[in-house]
Amino acid sequence: MTIEQTQKIIDGAVADFIDTCPHCGAKVHMKMIFNDKHIKNNRDVIYYVVFRCVPCKKLILETCRFEQNYYDQNENLKFIGWNDKYPNDGTAFIEKYENAVPKDVLDDFEEGAKSIKNGCLKAGVSMFRRSLQSALINLGADESLELVDQIKNQSGLTQDIKDWAHNIRILGNWGAHPQTDNLKDIDLKLAEETQSFLEQFFNYVYLMPSMVANARQRNKKQETEKLKEEES
């Protein structure tokens, strides 16, 4: 098909587009806000389409690819499919931590999550370790201790969290040489478990206290407003 025909396909597809919103997690109608295309050096055509989720009103960027027949000098494109989405389902959840977790801690965690999503497991787990260690130091841990000892000595953590951390071998002592740093043993299951551990760590250490503090603040405000109404 020609480029003109691909544009018609995109216009038709986005007229009634349904997909899972990475922000609200629901399968919803998405309204197309903008689309444009990029023609690569190999003559493949990539469409960049910005949608707005109808229920939650947030924006999503998705790409759609058409592949050019390499052996044909004329336009001869084949629909490959919708490819990338941003934010994607693996990283959008990070938004819930933005006002609770320190920025440097969350930035490292987000980079780790993106690395895992793209198959860079060693890079991802390294960033998770860095994120966790920064969080522990932020909570007052001794910087001279190994990560596993920082976790063990953190009085604010439950024993369940400490036991979980102890059983994730990548959180053990970090070797000084490639053959002792445990990274050679990384697989997707271990990388995802490390990410899950950090998510629960953030929930317990940062998110829950933040939610409790916000709830207390709301209650205090309501009580103050009620007293003012009674006095008036």
Short mmCIF file of C-alpha atoms in Angstrom, two decimals:
data_model
loop_
_atom_site.label_atom_id
_atom_site.label_comp_id
_atom_site.label_asym_id
_atom_site.label_seq_id
_atom_site.Cartn_x
_atom_site.Cartn_y
_atom_site.Cartn_z
CA MET A 1 0.00 0.00 0.00
CA THR A 2 1.05 3.63 -0.43
CA ILE A 3 1.75 6.21 2.28
CA GLU A 4 -1.57 7.86 1.45
CA GLN A 5 -3.34 4.55 2.08
CA THR A 6 -1.53 4.08 5.41
CA GLN A 7 -2.80 7.48 6.52
CA LYS A 8 -6.37 6.40 5.74
CA ILE A 9 -5.85 3.23 7.81
CA ILE A 10 -4.59 5.27 10.77
CA ASP A 11 -7.47 7.75 10.47
CA GLY A 12 -9.94 4.86 10.42
CA ALA A 13 -8.30 3.01 13.30
CA VAL A 14 -8.27 6.01 15.65
CA ALA A 15 -11.88 7.00 14.95
CA ASP A 16 -13.10 4.46 17.52
CA PHE A 17 -9.89 3.44 19.31
CA ILE A 18 -10.09 1.17 22.35
CA ASP A 19 -7.05 0.25 24.41
CA THR A 20 -5.88 -0.17 28.00
CA CYS A 21 -5.04 3.19 29.53
CA PRO A 22 -1.70 3.03 31.39
CA HIS A 23 -2.89 5.76 33.76
CA CYS A 24 -6.23 4.40 35.01
CA GLY A 25 -5.65 0.75 34.06
CA ALA A 26 -9.04 0.35 32.36
CA LYS A 27 -9.83 -0.73 28.81
CA VAL A 28 -11.36 2.45 27.47
CA HIS A 29 -12.17 4.64 24.49
CA MET A 30 -9.32 6.96 23.57
CA LYS A 31 -9.79 10.17 21.62
CA MET A 32 -7.10 11.00 19.05
CA ILE A 33 -5.61 14.46 19.68
CA PHE A 34 -2.79 14.50 17.12
CA ASN A 35 -0.95 12.23 14.70
CA ASP A 36 2.03 12.59 12.41
CA LYS A 37 4.41 10.24 10.63
CA HIS A 38 8.14 9.68 10.27
CA ILE A 39 9.68 7.96 7.22
CA LYS A 40 12.80 6.03 8.20
CA ASN A 41 15.90 5.56 6.06
CA ASN A 42 14.71 2.08 5.09
CA ARG A 43 11.38 3.67 4.01
CA ASP A 44 9.38 2.13 6.86
CA VAL A 45 6.70 4.54 8.08
CA ILE A 46 6.13 5.16 11.79
CA TYR A 47 3.02 7.01 12.94
CA TYR A 48 3.07 8.84 16.27
CA VAL A 49 -0.44 9.22 17.66
CA VAL A 50 -1.37 11.14 20.80
CA PHE A 51 -4.60 10.01 22.48
CA ARG A 52 -6.57 11.31 25.43
CA CYS A 53 -8.20 8.72 27.68
CA VAL A 54 -11.91 9.63 27.74
CA PRO A 55 -12.53 8.64 31.42
CA CYS A 56 -9.36 9.93 33.13
CA LYS A 57 -8.47 12.69 30.59
CA LYS A 58 -4.74 11.87 30.59
CA LEU A 59 -2.56 11.70 27.48
CA ILE A 60 -0.98 8.61 25.90
CA LEU A 61 1.47 8.40 23.00
CA GLU A 62 1.36 5.28 20.80
CA THR A 63 3.30 4.37 17.66
CA CYS A 64 2.14 2.35 14.66
CA ARG A 65 4.52 0.83 12.11
CA PHE A 66 4.21 0.06 8.40
CA GLU A 67 7.07 -1.89 6.81
CA GLN A 68 8.30 -1.10 3.29
CA ASN A 69 9.08 -3.99 0.94
CA TYR A 70 12.87 -3.76 0.68
CA TYR A 71 12.98 -5.09 -2.90
CA ASP A 72 10.34 -2.73 -4.33
CA GLN A 73 11.35 0.74 -5.53
CA ASN A 74 7.74 1.90 -5.33
CA GLU A 75 5.76 2.47 -2.14
CA ASN A 76 4.80 -1.00 -0.97
CA LEU A 77 4.01 -0.85 2.71
CA LYS A 78 2.66 -3.58 4.98
CA PHE A 79 0.87 -2.98 8.27
CA ILE A 80 2.95 -4.36 11.15
CA GLY A 81 0.99 -3.08 14.12
CA TRP A 82 0.88 -0.82 17.12
CA ASN A 83 4.22 -0.93 18.90
CA ASP A 84 5.34 1.45 21.62
CA LYS A 85 3.16 3.15 24.20
CA TYR A 86 4.15 5.91 26.60
CA PRO A 87 3.69 5.85 29.44
CA ASN A 88 3.63 2.08 29.19
CA ASP A 89 1.86 -0.33 31.50
CA GLY A 90 5.13 -1.11 33.28
CA THR A 91 6.05 2.44 34.29
CA ALA A 92 2.83 4.45 34.57
CA PHE A 93 2.23 3.20 38.12
CA ILE A 94 5.27 5.23 39.21
CA GLU A 95 3.04 8.31 39.26
CA LYS A 96 1.49 7.23 42.56
CA TYR A 97 4.89 7.55 44.27
CA GLU A 98 5.77 10.99 42.91
CA ASN A 99 4.70 13.07 45.91
CA ALA A 100 5.82 10.56 48.52
CA VAL A 101 9.20 9.09 47.49
CA PRO A 102 12.32 11.34 47.33
CA LYS A 103 13.06 12.36 43.74
CA ASP A 104 16.56 10.84 43.54
CA VAL A 105 15.24 7.52 44.88
CA LEU A 106 12.30 7.48 42.49
CA ASP A 107 14.38 8.53 39.46
CA ASP A 108 16.68 5.54 39.93
CA PHE A 109 13.72 3.22 40.42
CA GLU A 110 12.00 4.53 37.27
CA GLU A 111 15.18 4.04 35.24
CA GLY A 112 15.39 0.49 36.56
CA ALA A 113 11.76 -0.23 35.65
CA LYS A 114 12.29 1.09 32.12
CA SER A 115 15.44 -1.02 31.76
CA ILE A 116 13.58 -4.17 32.80
CA LYS A 117 10.76 -3.35 30.38
CA ASN A 118 13.31 -3.13 27.56
CA GLY A 119 15.06 -6.38 28.50
CA CYS A 120 18.14 -4.76 30.11
CA LEU A 121 17.96 -6.86 33.27
CA LYS A 122 21.44 -6.18 34.70
CA ALA A 123 21.06 -2.43 34.25
CA GLY A 124 17.59 -2.54 35.76
CA VAL A 125 18.58 -4.47 38.87
CA SER A 126 21.66 -2.25 39.36
CA MET A 127 19.39 0.81 39.40
CA PHE A 128 16.99 -0.92 41.82
CA ARG A 129 19.88 -1.54 44.22
CA ARG A 130 20.98 2.08 43.88
CA SER A 131 17.42 3.28 44.50
CA LEU A 132 17.02 1.11 47.59
CA GLN A 133 20.39 2.10 49.03
CA SER A 134 19.61 5.81 48.51
CA ALA A 135 16.27 5.31 50.27
CA LEU A 136 17.92 3.58 53.24
CA ILE A 137 20.56 6.30 53.58
CA ASN A 138 17.77 8.85 53.37
CA LEU A 139 16.18 7.03 56.31
CA GLY A 140 19.40 7.24 58.31
CA ALA A 141 21.26 4.02 57.43
CA ASP A 142 25.04 3.84 57.92
CA GLU A 143 26.61 4.54 54.50
CA SER A 144 29.64 2.38 55.31
CA LEU A 145 27.58 -0.82 55.64
CA GLU A 146 26.69 -3.27 52.89
CA LEU A 147 23.13 -3.04 51.58
CA VAL A 148 21.99 -6.25 53.25
CA ASP A 149 23.23 -4.93 56.63
CA GLN A 150 21.60 -1.56 56.06
CA ILE A 151 18.29 -3.37 55.58
CA LYS A 152 18.84 -5.59 58.62
CA ASN A 153 19.68 -2.64 60.87
CA GLN A 154 16.77 -0.43 59.74
CA SER A 155 14.49 -0.28 62.78
CA GLY A 156 11.53 1.10 60.85
CA LEU A 157 11.12 -2.02 58.68
CA THR A 158 9.01 -5.03 59.57
CA GLN A 159 10.66 -8.42 59.95
CA ASP A 160 8.72 -9.67 56.92
CA ILE A 161 10.33 -7.02 54.70
CA LYS A 162 13.76 -7.83 56.10
CA ASP A 163 13.24 -11.57 55.53
CA TRP A 164 12.07 -10.94 51.96
CA ALA A 165 15.12 -8.80 51.24
CA HIS A 166 17.40 -11.46 52.71
CA ASN A 167 15.98 -14.04 50.29
CA ILE A 168 16.56 -11.89 47.19
CA ARG A 169 20.14 -12.82 46.51
CA ILE A 170 20.89 -9.76 44.38
CA LEU A 171 20.38 -7.62 47.50
CA GLY A 172 23.21 -9.44 49.25
CA ASN A 173 26.79 -8.23 49.51
CA TRP A 174 27.84 -6.50 46.28
CA GLY A 175 31.05 -8.08 45.02
CA ALA A 176 33.89 -5.87 43.83
CA HIS A 177 34.54 -7.93 40.69
CA PRO A 178 32.31 -9.13 37.81
CA GLN A 179 32.57 -12.74 38.94
CA THR A 180 31.30 -11.86 42.44
CA ASP A 181 28.65 -9.18 41.82
CA ASN A 182 25.75 -11.66 41.27
CA LEU A 183 24.69 -9.89 38.07
CA LYS A 184 25.63 -12.88 35.92
CA ASP A 185 22.78 -14.81 37.57
CA ILE A 186 20.05 -12.27 36.75
CA ASP A 187 16.95 -13.56 34.98
CA LEU A 188 13.56 -11.94 34.39
CA LYS A 189 11.97 -13.63 37.41
CA LEU A 190 14.61 -12.28 39.80
CA ALA A 191 14.51 -8.81 38.22
CA GLU A 192 10.72 -8.66 38.60
CA GLU A 193 10.89 -9.89 42.19
CA THR A 194 13.44 -7.17 42.98
CA GLN A 195 11.11 -4.58 41.47
CA SER A 196 8.15 -5.97 43.46
CA PHE A 197 10.20 -5.76 46.65
CA LEU A 198 10.97 -2.09 46.04
CA GLU A 199 7.34 -1.31 45.27
CA GLN A 200 6.26 -2.83 48.61
CA PHE A 201 9.16 -1.10 50.36
CA PHE A 202 7.97 2.24 48.95
CA ASN A 203 4.38 1.46 49.92
CA TYR A 204 5.34 0.72 53.51
CA VAL A 205 8.03 3.34 54.07
CA TYR A 206 6.72 6.28 52.03
CA LEU A 207 3.24 5.87 50.58
CA MET A 208 1.31 4.64 53.61
CA PRO A 209 2.69 7.30 55.98
CA SER A 210 1.95 9.93 53.34
CA MET A 211 -1.63 8.70 52.93
CA VAL A 212 -2.14 8.66 56.70
CA ALA A 213 -0.73 12.19 57.02
CA ASN A 214 -3.01 13.43 54.22
CA ALA A 215 -6.03 11.75 55.83
CA ARG A 216 -5.24 13.39 59.19
CA GLN A 217 -4.86 16.75 57.49
CA ARG A 218 -8.23 16.37 55.75
CA ASN A 219 -9.91 15.35 59.00
CA LYS A 220 -8.36 18.27 60.86
CA LYS A 221 -9.54 20.67 58.16
CA GLN A 222 -13.07 19.25 58.31
CA GLU A 223 -13.13 19.54 62.11
CA THR A 224 -11.93 23.15 61.90
CA GLU A 225 -14.60 24.02 59.34
CA LYS A 226 -17.26 22.32 61.48
CA LEU A 227 -16.23 24.32 64.54
CA LYS A 228 -16.40 27.55 62.55
CA GLU A 229 -19.92 26.67 61.36
CA GLU A 230 -21.03 25.90 64.95
CA GLU A 231 -19.57 29.16 66.23
CA SER A 232 -21.29 31.16 63.53
#
